[in-house]
Coordinates of C-alpha atoms in Angstrom, one line a residue:
M1 CA -43.3 -233.9 -215.9
S2 CA -39.8 -232.5 -215.1
T3 CA -36.8 -234.8 -214.6
N4 CA -33.5 -234.4 -212.8
T5 CA -31.5 -234.3 -216.0
I6 CA -31.7 -232.2 -219.2
D7 CA -31.1 -233.9 -222.6
A8 CA -30.4 -232.2 -225.9
A9 CA -34.1 -232.0 -227.0
L10 CA -35.1 -230.4 -223.7
L11 CA -32.2 -228.0 -223.7
K12 CA -33.1 -226.9 -227.3
K13 CA -36.7 -226.3 -226.1
M14 CA -35.4 -224.3 -223.1
F15 CA -33.0 -222.2 -225.1
L16 CA -35.6 -221.2 -227.6
A17 CA -38.1 -220.4 -224.9
G18 CA -35.6 -218.2 -223.2
A19 CA -35.0 -216.4 -226.5
K20 CA -38.7 -215.9 -226.9
N21 CA -39.2 -214.5 -223.4
L22 CA -36.4 -212.0 -223.9
E23 CA -37.8 -210.9 -227.2
Q24 CA -41.2 -210.4 -225.6
N25 CA -39.7 -208.2 -222.9
K26 CA -37.1 -206.3 -224.9
E27 CA -39.0 -202.9 -224.9
W28 CA -39.4 -203.1 -221.1
I29 CA -35.7 -203.8 -220.7
N30 CA -34.8 -200.9 -223.1
E31 CA -36.7 -198.6 -220.7
L32 CA -34.4 -199.6 -217.8
N33 CA -31.4 -197.9 -219.4
V34 CA -29.9 -195.4 -217.0
F35 CA -29.8 -192.5 -219.5
P36 CA -33.3 -191.6 -220.6
V37 CA -32.3 -191.3 -224.2
P38 CA -34.8 -192.2 -227.0
D39 CA -32.5 -195.0 -228.3
G40 CA -32.0 -197.0 -225.2
D41 CA -31.1 -200.3 -226.7
T42 CA -30.0 -203.0 -224.1
G43 CA -33.1 -205.1 -224.7
T44 CA -32.8 -204.8 -228.5
N45 CA -29.1 -205.7 -228.5
M46 CA -29.6 -208.7 -226.3
T47 CA -32.6 -209.9 -228.2
L48 CA -30.9 -209.6 -231.6
T49 CA -27.9 -211.5 -230.2
I50 CA -29.8 -214.4 -228.8
L51 CA -32.1 -214.6 -231.9
S52 CA -29.0 -215.0 -234.1
A53 CA -28.2 -218.1 -232.0
A54 CA -31.9 -219.2 -231.9
K55 CA -32.0 -219.3 -235.7
E56 CA -29.2 -221.8 -235.8
V57 CA -30.5 -223.8 -232.8
S58 CA -34.0 -224.1 -234.2
A59 CA -32.6 -225.7 -237.4
I60 CA -30.9 -228.6 -235.6
E61 CA -32.7 -231.9 -236.0
P62 CA -32.2 -234.2 -234.2
P63 CA -30.4 -232.1 -231.6
T64 CA -27.2 -233.2 -229.8
M65 CA -25.4 -231.4 -227.1
E66 CA -22.4 -230.9 -229.3
K67 CA -24.4 -229.4 -232.1
L68 CA -26.4 -227.2 -229.7
A69 CA -23.2 -226.0 -228.1
K70 CA -21.7 -225.0 -231.4
A71 CA -24.9 -223.2 -232.6
I72 CA -25.4 -221.4 -229.3
S73 CA -21.8 -220.2 -229.2
S74 CA -21.1 -219.3 -232.8
G75 CA -24.6 -217.9 -233.5
S76 CA -24.6 -215.6 -230.5
L77 CA -21.0 -214.5 -231.1
R78 CA -21.6 -213.5 -234.7
G79 CA -24.8 -211.8 -233.9
A80 CA -23.5 -210.0 -230.8
R81 CA -24.5 -206.3 -230.7
G82 CA -23.5 -203.7 -228.1
N83 CA -21.8 -204.4 -224.8
S84 CA -24.8 -206.2 -223.4
G85 CA -25.1 -208.5 -226.4
V86 CA -21.4 -209.3 -226.4
I87 CA -21.4 -210.1 -222.7
L88 CA -24.5 -212.3 -223.3
S89 CA -22.6 -214.1 -226.1
Q90 CA -19.7 -214.7 -223.9
L91 CA -21.9 -216.2 -221.2
F92 CA -23.3 -218.6 -223.8
R93 CA -19.8 -219.3 -225.1
G94 CA -18.5 -220.3 -221.6
F95 CA -21.7 -222.4 -221.0
A96 CA -21.3 -224.1 -224.4
K97 CA -17.7 -225.1 -223.6
V98 CA -18.9 -227.4 -220.8
I99 CA -22.1 -228.8 -222.2
K100 CA -20.5 -229.9 -225.5
E101 CA -18.6 -232.6 -223.6
T102 CA -21.7 -234.4 -222.3
E103 CA -25.0 -236.0 -223.5
T104 CA -27.2 -234.9 -220.6
L105 CA -26.9 -232.2 -218.0
D106 CA -27.3 -233.0 -214.3
I107 CA -27.0 -230.5 -211.5
V108 CA -23.2 -230.9 -211.2
T109 CA -22.6 -230.4 -214.9
L110 CA -25.1 -227.5 -215.1
T111 CA -23.3 -225.8 -212.2
S112 CA -19.9 -226.2 -213.9
A113 CA -21.4 -224.7 -217.1
L114 CA -22.8 -221.7 -215.2
Q115 CA -19.5 -221.1 -213.5
R116 CA -17.6 -221.3 -216.8
A117 CA -20.1 -218.9 -218.3
G118 CA -19.5 -216.3 -215.7
E119 CA -15.7 -216.7 -215.9
T120 CA -15.7 -216.3 -219.7
A121 CA -17.8 -213.2 -219.6
Y122 CA -15.7 -211.5 -217.0
K123 CA -12.5 -212.1 -219.0
A124 CA -14.1 -210.5 -222.1
V125 CA -14.6 -207.2 -220.3
M126 CA -11.5 -205.1 -219.9
R127 CA -12.8 -203.3 -216.7
P128 CA -15.7 -205.2 -215.4
K129 CA -18.1 -203.4 -213.1
E130 CA -20.2 -204.8 -210.3
G131 CA -23.9 -204.1 -210.3
T132 CA -24.2 -205.3 -214.0
I133 CA -25.2 -208.4 -215.9
L134 CA -21.8 -209.9 -214.8
T135 CA -22.8 -209.6 -211.2
V136 CA -26.1 -211.3 -211.7
A137 CA -24.4 -214.2 -213.7
R138 CA -21.8 -214.7 -211.0
G139 CA -24.3 -214.6 -208.3
I140 CA -26.3 -217.3 -210.0
A141 CA -23.2 -219.4 -210.5
D142 CA -22.1 -219.1 -206.9
R143 CA -25.6 -220.1 -205.7
A144 CA -25.6 -223.1 -208.0
A145 CA -22.3 -224.3 -206.4
E146 CA -24.0 -224.1 -203.0
L147 CA -27.1 -225.9 -204.2
A148 CA -25.2 -228.7 -205.9
M149 CA -24.0 -229.8 -202.5
E150 CA -27.5 -229.7 -201.0
T151 CA -30.0 -231.2 -203.6
E152 CA -30.3 -233.5 -206.6
D153 CA -33.8 -232.2 -207.4
M154 CA -33.4 -230.2 -210.7
E155 CA -36.7 -228.4 -210.3
Q156 CA -35.8 -227.2 -206.8
F157 CA -32.3 -226.3 -208.2
L158 CA -33.6 -224.2 -211.1
T159 CA -36.4 -222.5 -209.2
E160 CA -34.0 -221.4 -206.4
L161 CA -31.5 -220.0 -209.0
I162 CA -34.3 -217.8 -210.5
R163 CA -35.2 -216.6 -207.0
H164 CA -31.6 -215.9 -206.1
G165 CA -30.9 -214.2 -209.5
D166 CA -33.8 -211.8 -208.9
E167 CA -32.5 -211.1 -205.5
V168 CA -29.0 -210.2 -206.9
L169 CA -30.6 -208.1 -209.6
S170 CA -32.6 -206.2 -207.0
R171 CA -29.3 -205.3 -205.2
T172 CA -27.6 -203.8 -208.3
P173 CA -28.7 -200.3 -207.5
E174 CA -26.8 -200.6 -204.3
M175 CA -23.6 -201.5 -206.2
L176 CA -23.9 -198.8 -208.9
P177 CA -25.0 -195.4 -207.5
V178 CA -26.1 -194.3 -211.0
L179 CA -28.7 -197.1 -211.0
K180 CA -30.0 -196.0 -207.6
Q181 CA -30.3 -192.4 -208.7
A182 CA -32.1 -193.4 -211.8
G183 CA -34.4 -195.7 -209.8
V184 CA -33.8 -198.8 -212.0
V185 CA -32.0 -202.2 -211.8
D186 CA -29.4 -203.1 -214.3
S187 CA -31.0 -203.6 -217.7
G188 CA -28.5 -206.2 -218.8
G189 CA -29.0 -208.2 -215.7
Q190 CA -32.8 -208.0 -216.2
G191 CA -32.3 -209.3 -219.8
L192 CA -30.4 -212.3 -218.5
M193 CA -33.1 -213.1 -216.0
Q194 CA -35.7 -213.0 -218.7
V195 CA -33.7 -215.6 -220.7
L196 CA -33.4 -217.8 -217.7
K197 CA -37.0 -217.5 -216.7
G198 CA -38.2 -218.4 -220.1
A199 CA -35.9 -221.5 -220.1
V200 CA -36.9 -222.6 -216.6
D201 CA -40.6 -222.2 -217.5
A202 CA -40.0 -224.5 -220.5
Y203 CA -38.3 -227.0 -218.2
L204 CA -41.3 -227.0 -215.8
G205 CA -43.6 -227.7 -218.7
K206 CA -45.4 -224.3 -218.5
E207 CA -47.0 -223.0 -221.7
V208 CA -44.3 -221.0 -223.4
A209 CA -44.6 -219.9 -227.0
P210 CA -41.3 -221.1 -228.4
Y211 CA -39.2 -219.1 -230.8
A212 CA -39.9 -219.6 -234.4
E213 CA -37.9 -218.2 -237.4
S214 CA -41.0 -216.4 -238.5
D215 CA -41.1 -214.5 -235.2
R216 CA -38.0 -212.6 -236.0
G217 CA -39.9 -210.3 -238.3
E218 CA -38.3 -206.9 -238.6
T219 CA -35.7 -207.5 -235.9
S220 CA -33.8 -209.9 -238.2
Q221 CA -32.6 -207.2 -240.5
T222 CA -29.1 -205.9 -240.7
P223 CA -28.8 -203.0 -238.3
V224 CA -28.7 -199.7 -240.0
S225 CA -29.4 -196.1 -239.2
S226 CA -33.0 -195.3 -238.3
E227 CA -33.0 -192.3 -240.5
S228 CA -34.7 -194.4 -243.2
G229 CA -32.2 -193.4 -245.9
E230 CA -34.1 -190.2 -246.4
T231 CA -32.5 -186.8 -246.8
R232 CA -32.6 -184.2 -244.0
L233 CA -36.1 -183.2 -243.2
E234 CA -36.9 -179.7 -242.1
T235 CA -40.3 -178.8 -240.7
E236 CA -40.9 -175.9 -243.1
D237 CA -39.8 -177.9 -246.1
I238 CA -42.0 -181.0 -245.5
R239 CA -43.7 -181.8 -248.8
F240 CA -46.1 -184.4 -247.5
G241 CA -47.4 -183.6 -244.0
Y242 CA -48.9 -186.8 -242.7
C243 CA -47.0 -189.9 -241.7
T244 CA -49.5 -192.6 -242.3
E245 CA -49.1 -196.2 -241.2
F246 CA -51.4 -199.2 -241.1
I247 CA -51.5 -203.0 -241.6
I248 CA -53.8 -204.6 -244.2
M249 CA -55.3 -208.0 -243.3
L250 CA -55.9 -209.4 -246.8
E251 CA -59.3 -210.9 -247.3
E252 CA -60.9 -213.2 -249.8
G253 CA -63.5 -211.5 -251.9
K254 CA -61.6 -208.2 -252.0
E255 CA -59.4 -206.9 -254.7
E256 CA -56.5 -209.3 -255.4
Y257 CA -53.4 -207.9 -253.7
D258 CA -50.8 -206.6 -256.2
E259 CA -47.7 -205.2 -254.5
A260 CA -46.5 -203.3 -257.6
N261 CA -49.9 -201.8 -258.2
L262 CA -50.2 -200.7 -254.5
K263 CA -46.7 -199.2 -254.5
A264 CA -47.4 -197.3 -257.7
F265 CA -50.6 -195.8 -256.2
L266 CA -48.8 -194.8 -253.0
E267 CA -46.0 -193.2 -255.0
S268 CA -48.7 -191.1 -256.8
I269 CA -49.9 -189.6 -253.5
G270 CA -46.8 -189.4 -251.4
D271 CA -43.2 -190.5 -250.7
S272 CA -41.2 -192.5 -248.1
I273 CA -43.1 -195.6 -249.3
V274 CA -42.7 -198.8 -247.4
C275 CA -44.8 -201.8 -248.4
V276 CA -43.8 -205.1 -246.7
S277 CA -45.9 -208.2 -247.1
D278 CA -45.9 -211.5 -245.2
D279 CA -48.5 -214.1 -246.1
D280 CA -51.9 -212.4 -245.5
I281 CA -50.5 -209.3 -243.8
V282 CA -49.2 -206.1 -245.5
K283 CA -47.6 -203.3 -243.6
I284 CA -47.9 -199.9 -245.1
H285 CA -46.1 -196.6 -244.5
V286 CA -46.4 -193.5 -246.6
H287 CA -45.9 -189.7 -246.2
T288 CA -48.9 -188.0 -247.9
N289 CA -51.1 -184.9 -247.7
D290 CA -54.2 -187.1 -247.9
P291 CA -54.1 -190.1 -245.6
G292 CA -57.7 -190.9 -246.5
L293 CA -56.6 -191.9 -250.0
A294 CA -54.1 -194.4 -248.7
I295 CA -56.6 -195.8 -246.2
Q296 CA -59.3 -196.1 -248.9
K297 CA -56.8 -198.0 -251.2
G298 CA -55.9 -200.3 -248.3
L299 CA -59.5 -201.1 -247.6
S300 CA -59.9 -202.4 -251.2
Y301 CA -57.6 -205.3 -250.2
G302 CA -59.0 -206.1 -246.8
S303 CA -59.5 -204.9 -243.2
L304 CA -57.1 -202.5 -241.6
T305 CA -55.5 -202.5 -238.2
R306 CA -52.8 -200.5 -236.2
M307 CA -53.7 -197.4 -238.1
K308 CA -51.6 -194.4 -237.2
I309 CA -51.5 -190.9 -238.6
D310 CA -49.1 -188.2 -237.4
N311 CA -48.7 -184.6 -238.4
M312 CA -45.0 -184.3 -239.1
R313 CA -45.1 -180.5 -239.1
E314 CA -46.0 -180.7 -235.4
E315 CA -43.8 -183.5 -234.1
H316 CA -40.1 -184.4 -234.2
Q317 CA -39.3 -186.7 -237.1
E318 CA -37.8 -189.4 -234.8
K319 CA -41.1 -189.6 -232.8
V320 CA -43.1 -190.5 -235.9
I321 CA -40.8 -192.7 -237.8
K322 CA -41.4 -196.3 -236.7
D323 CA -40.3 -199.8 -237.7
A324 CA -41.5 -199.5 -241.3
E325 CA -39.0 -196.8 -242.1
R326 CA -36.3 -198.8 -240.5
I327 CA -37.1 -201.7 -242.8
A328 CA -36.8 -199.4 -245.8
A329 CA -33.4 -198.2 -244.7
Q330 CA -32.3 -201.8 -243.9
Q331 CA -33.3 -203.0 -247.4
K332 CA -31.5 -200.1 -248.9
A333 CA -28.3 -200.8 -246.9
Q334 CA -28.6 -204.5 -247.7
K335 CA -28.8 -203.7 -251.4
E336 CA -25.8 -201.4 -251.2
Q337 CA -23.8 -204.1 -249.5
E338 CA -24.8 -206.7 -252.1
E339 CA -23.7 -204.3 -254.9
Q340 CA -20.4 -203.7 -253.2
A341 CA -19.8 -207.4 -252.8
A342 CA -20.7 -208.0 -256.4
A343 CA -18.2 -205.4 -257.6
Q344 CA -14.9 -206.6 -258.8
K345 CA -12.4 -206.6 -255.9
E346 CA -9.5 -204.2 -256.2
P347 CA -5.9 -205.5 -255.9
E348 CA -5.0 -205.9 -252.2
K349 CA -3.6 -202.7 -250.8
E350 CA -1.6 -202.1 -247.6
Y351 CA -4.2 -200.3 -245.6
G352 CA -8.0 -200.2 -245.5
F353 CA -10.6 -198.5 -243.3
I354 CA -14.0 -199.4 -242.0
S355 CA -16.1 -197.0 -240.0
V356 CA -19.5 -197.2 -238.2
S357 CA -21.6 -194.2 -239.3
V358 CA -25.1 -192.8 -238.8
G359 CA -26.5 -190.0 -241.0
D360 CA -25.9 -189.2 -244.6
G361 CA -23.8 -186.2 -243.9
L362 CA -21.5 -188.0 -241.6
S363 CA -21.3 -190.9 -244.0
K364 CA -20.3 -188.5 -246.8
L365 CA -17.6 -187.1 -244.6
F366 CA -16.1 -190.5 -243.9
R367 CA -16.1 -191.3 -247.6
E368 CA -14.2 -188.1 -248.2
L369 CA -11.6 -189.3 -245.6
N370 CA -11.1 -192.4 -247.8
V371 CA -13.0 -194.9 -245.6
D372 CA -13.5 -198.0 -247.7
C373 CA -16.6 -199.4 -246.1
L374 CA -19.2 -197.9 -243.9
I375 CA -21.4 -199.8 -241.5
E376 CA -24.7 -198.1 -241.0
G377 CA -25.8 -198.3 -237.4
G378 CA -24.0 -196.4 -234.7
Q379 CA -26.0 -194.9 -231.9
T380 CA -29.5 -195.9 -232.8
M381 CA -28.8 -199.5 -233.7
N382 CA -25.6 -201.2 -232.8
P383 CA -24.0 -203.3 -235.6
S384 CA -23.3 -207.0 -234.9
T385 CA -20.0 -208.8 -234.9
E386 CA -21.1 -210.4 -238.2
D387 CA -21.8 -207.1 -239.8
M388 CA -18.2 -206.1 -239.1
L389 CA -16.9 -209.4 -240.5
N390 CA -19.0 -208.9 -243.7
A391 CA -17.4 -205.4 -244.0
V392 CA -13.9 -206.9 -243.6
E393 CA -14.7 -209.2 -246.5
Q394 CA -15.4 -206.2 -248.7
V395 CA -12.1 -204.4 -248.0
S396 CA -9.2 -205.7 -250.0
A397 CA -6.3 -204.8 -247.7
K398 CA -3.6 -206.4 -245.6
N399 CA -4.2 -204.2 -242.6
I400 CA -7.7 -202.9 -241.9
F401 CA -8.5 -200.3 -239.3
I402 CA -12.0 -200.3 -237.9
F403 CA -13.6 -197.4 -236.0
P404 CA -16.6 -198.3 -233.8
N405 CA -17.3 -194.6 -233.0
N406 CA -19.5 -195.7 -230.1
K407 CA -18.4 -197.1 -226.7
N408 CA -21.2 -199.7 -227.0
I409 CA -19.8 -201.1 -230.2
I410 CA -16.1 -201.5 -229.2
L411 CA -16.6 -205.0 -227.7
A412 CA -18.3 -206.3 -230.8
A413 CA -15.4 -205.0 -232.9
E414 CA -13.0 -206.7 -230.6
Q415 CA -14.9 -210.0 -231.1
A416 CA -14.6 -209.5 -234.9
K417 CA -10.9 -209.1 -234.6
Y418 CA -10.5 -212.5 -233.1
L419 CA -12.5 -214.1 -235.8
V420 CA -10.6 -212.6 -238.8
E421 CA -7.8 -215.0 -239.9
D422 CA -6.5 -213.7 -243.3
K423 CA -6.2 -210.0 -242.5
N424 CA -4.8 -207.8 -239.8
L425 CA -7.9 -206.2 -238.2
I426 CA -7.0 -203.3 -235.9
V427 CA -9.6 -201.9 -233.6
I428 CA -9.2 -198.2 -232.9
P429 CA -11.5 -197.8 -229.8
S430 CA -13.2 -194.6 -230.8
R431 CA -16.1 -193.9 -228.4
S432 CA -17.7 -191.2 -230.6
I433 CA -18.0 -190.0 -234.2
P434 CA -15.7 -187.0 -233.5
Q435 CA -13.0 -189.3 -232.1
G436 CA -13.2 -191.5 -235.2
I437 CA -12.9 -188.6 -237.5
T438 CA -9.8 -187.3 -235.6
A439 CA -8.2 -190.8 -235.6
I440 CA -8.6 -191.2 -239.3
I441 CA -7.3 -187.7 -240.0
N442 CA -4.1 -188.6 -238.1
F443 CA -3.4 -191.7 -240.1
S444 CA -0.1 -191.8 -242.1
P445 CA 0.8 -194.4 -244.7
D446 CA 4.4 -193.9 -243.8
R447 CA 3.9 -195.4 -240.4
T448 CA 3.7 -199.1 -239.5
P449 CA 0.3 -200.5 -238.5
E450 CA 1.5 -200.5 -234.9
E451 CA 2.7 -196.9 -235.0
N452 CA -0.6 -195.8 -236.6
E453 CA -2.6 -197.6 -234.0
K454 CA -0.7 -195.9 -231.2
F455 CA -0.7 -192.4 -232.7
M456 CA -4.3 -192.4 -233.8
T457 CA -5.4 -193.7 -230.3
E458 CA -3.4 -191.0 -228.6
E459 CA -4.7 -188.2 -230.8
M460 CA -8.4 -189.2 -230.5
A461 CA -8.1 -189.3 -226.7
L462 CA -7.6 -185.5 -226.8
V463 CA -11.1 -185.1 -228.2
K464 CA -14.1 -184.3 -226.0
S465 CA -17.5 -185.3 -227.3
G466 CA -21.0 -184.2 -226.5
Q467 CA -24.5 -185.2 -227.9
I468 CA -27.7 -183.3 -227.7
T469 CA -31.0 -185.2 -227.5
Y470 CA -34.3 -185.3 -225.5
A471 CA -35.2 -187.3 -222.4
V472 CA -37.9 -190.0 -222.7
R473 CA -38.6 -190.2 -218.9
N474 CA -38.1 -188.4 -215.6
T475 CA -34.9 -189.4 -213.7
V476 CA -32.0 -188.1 -211.8
I477 CA -28.4 -188.7 -213.0
N478 CA -25.3 -187.4 -211.3
D479 CA -27.6 -185.2 -209.1
V480 CA -29.0 -183.6 -212.3
E481 CA -32.8 -183.7 -212.2
I482 CA -34.2 -184.5 -215.7
H483 CA -37.8 -184.4 -216.8
E484 CA -39.4 -186.1 -219.8
G485 CA -39.0 -183.9 -222.8
D486 CA -36.0 -182.0 -221.4
I487 CA -33.1 -181.5 -223.8
M488 CA -29.9 -183.2 -222.5
G489 CA -26.3 -182.7 -223.2
I490 CA -24.5 -186.0 -222.8
G491 CA -20.7 -185.9 -222.5
D492 CA -18.1 -188.7 -222.5
H493 CA -18.6 -189.4 -218.8
G494 CA -22.2 -188.3 -218.1
I495 CA -24.7 -185.5 -218.3
L496 CA -23.2 -182.1 -218.9
A497 CA -26.4 -180.0 -219.3
S498 CA -30.2 -180.3 -219.2
T499 CA -32.6 -177.5 -220.1
E500 CA -35.8 -177.1 -222.0
S501 CA -34.0 -175.6 -225.0
I502 CA -31.8 -177.2 -227.7
R503 CA -29.8 -174.1 -228.1
E504 CA -29.2 -173.5 -224.4
T505 CA -28.3 -177.1 -223.8
A506 CA -25.8 -177.0 -226.7
L507 CA -24.2 -173.9 -225.4
E508 CA -23.9 -175.3 -221.8
T509 CA -22.5 -178.5 -223.2
I510 CA -19.8 -176.7 -225.2
G511 CA -19.1 -174.6 -222.1
A512 CA -18.5 -177.7 -220.0
M513 CA -16.1 -179.1 -222.6
V514 CA -14.0 -176.0 -223.4
D515 CA -10.9 -175.4 -221.4
E516 CA -7.7 -173.4 -221.7
D517 CA -6.1 -176.0 -224.0
S518 CA -9.0 -176.1 -226.5
A519 CA -8.4 -175.0 -230.1
L520 CA -11.2 -176.4 -232.2
I521 CA -15.0 -176.8 -231.8
S522 CA -16.8 -179.0 -234.3
I523 CA -20.6 -179.0 -234.7
Y524 CA -22.5 -181.7 -236.6
Y525 CA -26.2 -181.0 -236.9
G526 CA -28.8 -183.7 -237.3
C527 CA -31.7 -184.4 -239.6
D528 CA -34.2 -182.6 -237.3
V529 CA -32.3 -179.3 -237.2
A530 CA -32.8 -176.6 -239.8
E531 CA -29.6 -175.3 -241.4
E532 CA -30.5 -171.7 -240.4
E533 CA -30.8 -172.8 -236.7
A534 CA -27.4 -174.6 -236.9
E535 CA -25.7 -171.6 -238.5
A536 CA -27.1 -169.3 -235.8
L537 CA -25.8 -171.6 -233.1
C538 CA -22.4 -171.7 -234.8
Q539 CA -22.3 -167.9 -235.0
E540 CA -23.1 -167.6 -231.3
I541 CA -20.4 -170.1 -230.3
T542 CA -17.9 -168.3 -232.6
E543 CA -18.6 -165.0 -230.9
K544 CA -18.4 -166.5 -227.5
Y545 CA -15.1 -168.2 -228.2
P546 CA -13.3 -165.8 -230.5
D547 CA -9.9 -167.5 -230.0
L548 CA -11.1 -170.9 -231.1
D549 CA -11.8 -172.2 -234.6
V550 CA -15.4 -173.3 -235.0
E551 CA -16.5 -175.7 -237.8
L552 CA -20.1 -176.5 -238.8
N553 CA -21.0 -179.6 -240.7
Y554 CA -24.3 -181.3 -241.7
G555 CA -24.3 -184.8 -240.0
G556 CA -27.8 -185.9 -240.8
Q557 CA -28.0 -188.1 -237.7
P558 CA -31.4 -189.0 -236.3
I559 CA -32.3 -188.7 -232.6
Y560 CA -29.4 -186.4 -231.7
Y561 CA -29.9 -182.8 -232.7
Y562 CA -26.2 -182.0 -232.4
I563 CA -23.0 -184.0 -232.1
L564 CA -20.3 -181.7 -230.7
S565 CA -16.6 -182.0 -230.1
V566 CA -13.9 -179.9 -228.6
E567 CA -10.2 -180.6 -229.1

């Protein structure tokens, strides 16, 4: 039976239920992203952020408000990913500042905490926009202030906040035209509502499957590129044609499960092996020319479920690579990080560099530019604040420049800056890979840190960036009608082109970026583009713009066929 106050034990239950509800709805929230790109990630970023806090909260026994406040604030801050995740962490941070001072929450205290949450989040965003998660949070806080004067019934209070929050969320398309055109509400606002709805359901005593550490599964890994650590894959060069995935439900009476034996067998029939076990469940992924052999071997250990076989010669690589490959890449990245950390630290130098990267070609390029530490992630999976702090620990330098190379990672980098105490961490707010490359090239050891920051930021601002990918749903953006499967050219400020051809979209995107001041066009082709196709495009662009220098580089990035820049 609900009460009119919330103690620490109940708040813990509510927070974990909110985390669980968000996790269960993350894919739906991802689909609400305005741009219909295949890596829409608001739901994922918010989920990984709150699960970082949930891990700490779930470990507190017995719970107190002070301990919960610290776990919620620090856990979400260190786990914050992407703009939506950082804003969510700031909402929690403001909320925690109020609740840590009390033993129980009544309506007045809860109202104060909600208001502090909104204020803290607004301050964290340099140019806050209405029609976003911030608007929903403030609307809830304002309604709470009104209700605090009208009722002492906590159930009525919380139920009305949910109703009002949904109402504010439904109005976000009227505040942001781009949402209205796309026919969606704000994804971050919807994520916040899922957290609150899960929490309120727990308060009301409804059956809510609470968060458990074992629920984190694959989402608990360090964010890395979804390219699986594999080399560039071209359709005509695929050695093993079938991407085969299934889960083995281990059974008594069957052959005793031996992970080493199973891996050895899979390696004998294919490559890209992933074999992840958890109690009585084993997840398998293999590229092979004979899926039946893999399935037959799996059946020797137990029954199979979630079987999936894709012909990789007929479909794009990113459409057939699923969570199993991501785990493999994550494990590889984690191993590399551990090896770097174990290596003997070099004497502290004056300057160091950290860059977010995605794709083996781009990572190689950054290393050639003397970047000390790379954070795998970028567009397809935003790194967390803690990932950046771990990278800072690996760089022995007084002044460290960090390049987010994605507008959705800048806020997390800024949060890391405030948490670093023994080094001078300087965030160069690069919004794309090409901007980050230009910024690094313009570094000079003869300048002061402040002079370098100013000069690099000014120079990268002259770079125009574009990305070529495919649409995952029908929508309209900036009056451009886009259909599922169309190839889009996305610029710094919106859609630049949309056709049914990768080549045509790339040419139109370049055309939209080139002006009379342009001097250099750079092309970085992804893991799904054959080298011959990229060379042909480069030649066509060179002939079309004879007065401009044109550079072609292998980037190896997934999802995005080309990353383009004009400067």
